[in-house]
Coordinates of C-alpha atoms in Angstrom, one line a residue:
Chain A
X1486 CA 50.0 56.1 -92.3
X1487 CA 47.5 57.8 -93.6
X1488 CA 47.7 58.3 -97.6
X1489 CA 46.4 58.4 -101.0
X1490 CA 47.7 55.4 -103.1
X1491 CA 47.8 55.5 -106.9
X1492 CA 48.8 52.7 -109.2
X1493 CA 51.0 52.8 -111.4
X1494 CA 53.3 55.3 -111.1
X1495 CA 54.3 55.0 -114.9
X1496 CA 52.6 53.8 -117.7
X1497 CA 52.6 53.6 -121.4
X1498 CA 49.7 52.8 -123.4
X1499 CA 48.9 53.0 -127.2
X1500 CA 45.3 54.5 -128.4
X1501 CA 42.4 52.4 -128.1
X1502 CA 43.6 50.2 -125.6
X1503 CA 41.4 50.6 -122.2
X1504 CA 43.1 51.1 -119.2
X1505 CA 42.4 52.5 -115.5
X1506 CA 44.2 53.8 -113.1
X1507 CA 43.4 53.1 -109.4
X1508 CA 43.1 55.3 -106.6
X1509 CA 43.2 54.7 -102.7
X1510 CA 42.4 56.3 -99.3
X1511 CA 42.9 55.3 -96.6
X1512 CA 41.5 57.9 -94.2
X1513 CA 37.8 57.7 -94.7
X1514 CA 36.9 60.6 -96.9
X1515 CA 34.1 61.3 -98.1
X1516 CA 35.6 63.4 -101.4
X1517 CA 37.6 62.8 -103.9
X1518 CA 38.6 64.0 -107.0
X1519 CA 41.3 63.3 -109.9
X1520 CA 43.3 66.0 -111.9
X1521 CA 45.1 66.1 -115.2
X1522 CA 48.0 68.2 -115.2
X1523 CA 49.8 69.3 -118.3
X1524 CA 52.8 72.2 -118.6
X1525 CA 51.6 75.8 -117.9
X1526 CA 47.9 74.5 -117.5
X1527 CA 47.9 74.1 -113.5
X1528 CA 45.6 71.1 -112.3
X1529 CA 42.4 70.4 -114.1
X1530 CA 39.7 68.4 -112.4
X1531 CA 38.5 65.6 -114.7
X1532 CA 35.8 64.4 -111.8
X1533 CA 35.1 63.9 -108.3
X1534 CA 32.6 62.3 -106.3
X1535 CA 31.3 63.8 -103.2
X1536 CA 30.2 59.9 -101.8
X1537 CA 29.7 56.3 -102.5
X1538 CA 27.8 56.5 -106.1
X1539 CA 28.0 60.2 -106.1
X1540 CA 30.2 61.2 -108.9
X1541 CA 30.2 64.5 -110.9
X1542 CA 31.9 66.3 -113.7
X1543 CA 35.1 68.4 -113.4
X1544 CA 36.3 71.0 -116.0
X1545 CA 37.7 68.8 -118.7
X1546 CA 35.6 65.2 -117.8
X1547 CA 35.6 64.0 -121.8
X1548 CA 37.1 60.6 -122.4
X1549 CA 37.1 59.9 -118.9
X1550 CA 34.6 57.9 -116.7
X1551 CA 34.7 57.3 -113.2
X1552 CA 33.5 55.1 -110.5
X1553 CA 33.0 55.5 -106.5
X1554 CA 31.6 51.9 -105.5
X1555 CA 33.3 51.8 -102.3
X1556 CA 34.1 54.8 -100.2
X1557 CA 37.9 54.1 -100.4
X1558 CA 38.3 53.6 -104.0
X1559 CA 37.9 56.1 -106.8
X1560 CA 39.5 54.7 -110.2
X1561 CA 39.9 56.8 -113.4
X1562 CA 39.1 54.7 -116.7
X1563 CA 40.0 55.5 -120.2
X1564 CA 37.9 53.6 -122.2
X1565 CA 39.7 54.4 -125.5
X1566 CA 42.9 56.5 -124.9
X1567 CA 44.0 58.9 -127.1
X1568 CA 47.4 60.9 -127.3
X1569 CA 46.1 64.2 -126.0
X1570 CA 45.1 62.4 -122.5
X1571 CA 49.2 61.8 -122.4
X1572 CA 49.0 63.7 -118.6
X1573 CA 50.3 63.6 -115.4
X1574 CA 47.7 62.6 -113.7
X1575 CA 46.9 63.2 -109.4
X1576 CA 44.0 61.5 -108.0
X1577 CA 42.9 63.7 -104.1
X1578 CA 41.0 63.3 -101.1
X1579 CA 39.7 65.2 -98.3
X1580 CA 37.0 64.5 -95.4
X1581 CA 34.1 66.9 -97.4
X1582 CA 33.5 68.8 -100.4
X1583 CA 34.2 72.6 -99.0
X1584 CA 36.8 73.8 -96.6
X1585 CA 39.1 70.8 -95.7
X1586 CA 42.1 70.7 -97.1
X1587 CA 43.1 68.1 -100.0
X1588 CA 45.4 65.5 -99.7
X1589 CA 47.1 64.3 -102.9
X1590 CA 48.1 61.0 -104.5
X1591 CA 51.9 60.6 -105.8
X1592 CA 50.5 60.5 -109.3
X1593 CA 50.3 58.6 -112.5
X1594 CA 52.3 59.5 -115.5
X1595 CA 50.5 58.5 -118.6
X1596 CA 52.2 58.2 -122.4
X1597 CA 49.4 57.5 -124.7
X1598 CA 50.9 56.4 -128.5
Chain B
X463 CA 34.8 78.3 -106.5
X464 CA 35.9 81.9 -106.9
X465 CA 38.9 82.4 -109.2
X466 CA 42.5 83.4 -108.3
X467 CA 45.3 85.3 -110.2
X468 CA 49.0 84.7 -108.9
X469 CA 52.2 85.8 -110.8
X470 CA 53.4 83.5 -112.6
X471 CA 57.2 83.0 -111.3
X472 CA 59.5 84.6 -108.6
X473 CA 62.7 84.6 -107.5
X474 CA 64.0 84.5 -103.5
X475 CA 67.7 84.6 -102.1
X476 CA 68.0 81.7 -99.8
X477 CA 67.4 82.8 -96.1
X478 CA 65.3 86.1 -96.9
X479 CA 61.9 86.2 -96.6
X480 CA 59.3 85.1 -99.7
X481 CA 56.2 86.9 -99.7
X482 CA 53.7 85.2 -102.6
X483 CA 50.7 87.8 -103.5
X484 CA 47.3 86.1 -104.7
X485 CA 44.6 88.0 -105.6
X486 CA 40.8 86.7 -105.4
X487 CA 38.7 89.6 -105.6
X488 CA 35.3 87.4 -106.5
X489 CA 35.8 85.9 -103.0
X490 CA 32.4 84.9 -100.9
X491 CA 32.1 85.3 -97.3
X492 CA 32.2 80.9 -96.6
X493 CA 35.0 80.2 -98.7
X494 CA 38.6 80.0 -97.4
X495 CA 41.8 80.5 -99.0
X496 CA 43.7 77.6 -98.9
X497 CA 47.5 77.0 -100.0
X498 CA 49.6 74.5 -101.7
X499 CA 52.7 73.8 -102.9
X500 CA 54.2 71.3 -105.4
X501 CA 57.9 70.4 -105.7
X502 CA 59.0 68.8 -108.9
X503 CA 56.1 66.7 -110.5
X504 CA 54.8 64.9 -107.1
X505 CA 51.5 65.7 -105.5
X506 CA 50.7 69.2 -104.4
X507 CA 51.4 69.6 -100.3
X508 CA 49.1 71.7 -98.4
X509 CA 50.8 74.7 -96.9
X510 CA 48.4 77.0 -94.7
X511 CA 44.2 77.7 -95.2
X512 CA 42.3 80.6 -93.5
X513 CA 39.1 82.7 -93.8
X514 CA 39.5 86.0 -92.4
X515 CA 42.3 85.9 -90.2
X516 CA 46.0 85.8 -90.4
X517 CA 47.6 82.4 -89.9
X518 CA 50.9 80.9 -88.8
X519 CA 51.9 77.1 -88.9
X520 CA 55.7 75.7 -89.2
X521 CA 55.3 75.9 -92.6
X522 CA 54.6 79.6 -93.5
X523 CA 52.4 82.5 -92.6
X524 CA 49.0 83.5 -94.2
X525 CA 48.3 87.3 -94.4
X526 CA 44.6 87.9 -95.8
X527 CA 43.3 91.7 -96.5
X528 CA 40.7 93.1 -94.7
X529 CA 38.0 93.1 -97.5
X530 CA 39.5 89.3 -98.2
X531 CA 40.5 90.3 -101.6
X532 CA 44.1 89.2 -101.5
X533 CA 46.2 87.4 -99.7
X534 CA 50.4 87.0 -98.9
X535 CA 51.7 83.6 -98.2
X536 CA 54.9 84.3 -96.5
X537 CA 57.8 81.7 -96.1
X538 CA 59.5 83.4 -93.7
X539 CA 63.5 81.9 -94.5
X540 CA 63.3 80.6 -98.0
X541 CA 65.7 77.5 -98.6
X542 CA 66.3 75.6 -101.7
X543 CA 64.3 72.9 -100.7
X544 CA 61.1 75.9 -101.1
X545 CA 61.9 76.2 -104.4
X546 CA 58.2 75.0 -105.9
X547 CA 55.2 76.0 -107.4
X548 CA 52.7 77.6 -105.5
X549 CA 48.7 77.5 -105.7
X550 CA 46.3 79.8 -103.6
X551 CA 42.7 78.3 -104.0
X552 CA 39.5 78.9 -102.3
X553 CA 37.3 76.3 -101.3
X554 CA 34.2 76.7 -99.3
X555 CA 30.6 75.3 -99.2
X556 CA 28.9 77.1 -102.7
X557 CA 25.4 74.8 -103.0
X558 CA 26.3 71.9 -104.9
X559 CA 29.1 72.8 -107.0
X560 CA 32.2 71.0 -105.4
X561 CA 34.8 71.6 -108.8
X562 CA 37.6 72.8 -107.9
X563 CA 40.4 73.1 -110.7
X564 CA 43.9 74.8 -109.6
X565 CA 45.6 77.6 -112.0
X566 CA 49.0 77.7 -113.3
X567 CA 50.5 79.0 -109.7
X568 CA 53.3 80.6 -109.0
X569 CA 56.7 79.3 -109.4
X570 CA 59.3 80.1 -106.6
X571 CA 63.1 79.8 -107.3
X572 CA 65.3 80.2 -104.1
X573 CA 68.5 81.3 -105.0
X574 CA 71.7 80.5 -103.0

């Protein structure tokens, strides 16, 4: 089945303490991007990476770093969380950069103390 | 990517039709719009995309203006399970600059 998979679905952190999430395709694409989303601000891209070791800034990229060593695999690392990166967080995928449509991980709630 | 502005919630009686405006006036002639939709707090599902044409899948319809200014997503018999919030984006090939960031959207109660 083809999918984005993010891991984990949940998780509770306290500030400092590095952490990544992990993020999945399965369907070959060439994009992908992640997203923080936070009440009445719609989805705001934090990266994305157009290919293997092709990465690039989103709209709100601070305290975030990415990395795209393998085409499948995109993780989102916080090096040193802090409690205004508490987020729901979506990584996505599509087959290029322009007009293909997006398909969306199930996300990653993170709680940042 | 050329910005959108939706209104911000609407209400639908279950069974009637839900017609969901979106205007993007800044449009370019290679970018598409493209629609989502997100139910609760999972990931956004992609509805319906098109460029200059109307559109119909099992999911909705897509209505664009002539001058591609604004665009109706239409849902043509609204259940509860549509109630959601909506995106309209447009995406399309603009030199090197891939961002794309959604807005707030447009959140859809259907009403029984």
């Amino acid at each position: 089945e083809a999918q984005v998979t993010q891991n984990p679905r949940y998780l509770i952190t306290v500030t400092g303490k590095k952490l990544t999430v992990t993020c999945s395709q399965n369907m070959n694409h060439e994009y992908m991007s992640w997203y923080r989303q936070d009440p009445g601000l719609g989805l705001r891209q934090i990266y994305y990476s157009m290919n293997v070791e092709v990465t690039d800034k989103g709209d709100v990229p601070e305290g975030y770093k990415v990395s795209r060593k393998e085409k499948r695999n995109f993780p989102l690392i916080l090096e040193s969380p802090s409690p205004n990166q508490t987020s729901l967080y979506f990584c996505a995928s599509s087959f290029g950069g322009g007009n293909e449509k997006l398909f969306f991980g199930s996300g990653t709630q993170l709680s940042v103390l | 990517d050329a910005k959108t502005t939706q209104p911000t919630s609407m209400d639908c009686a279950e069974g009637r039709a839900a017609n969901l405006p979106c205007n993007h006036s800044t449009i370019s002639g290679n970018e598409y719009v493209y629609w989502y939709r997100q139910i609760h707090s999972q990931g956004p599902q992609y509805i319906i995309h098109g460029l200059k044409n109307n559109e119909t899948n099992e999911m909705a319809s897509l209505i664009i203006t002539e001058d591609r200014k604004s665009s109706t997503l239409i849902l043509p018999h609204a259940t509860l399970r549509d109630t959601a919030v909506y995106y309209c984006i447009v995406r399309g090939y603009t030199s090197n600059d891939y961002k794309l960031s959604f807005g707030a959207g447009t959140t859809v109660t259907v009403r029984a």
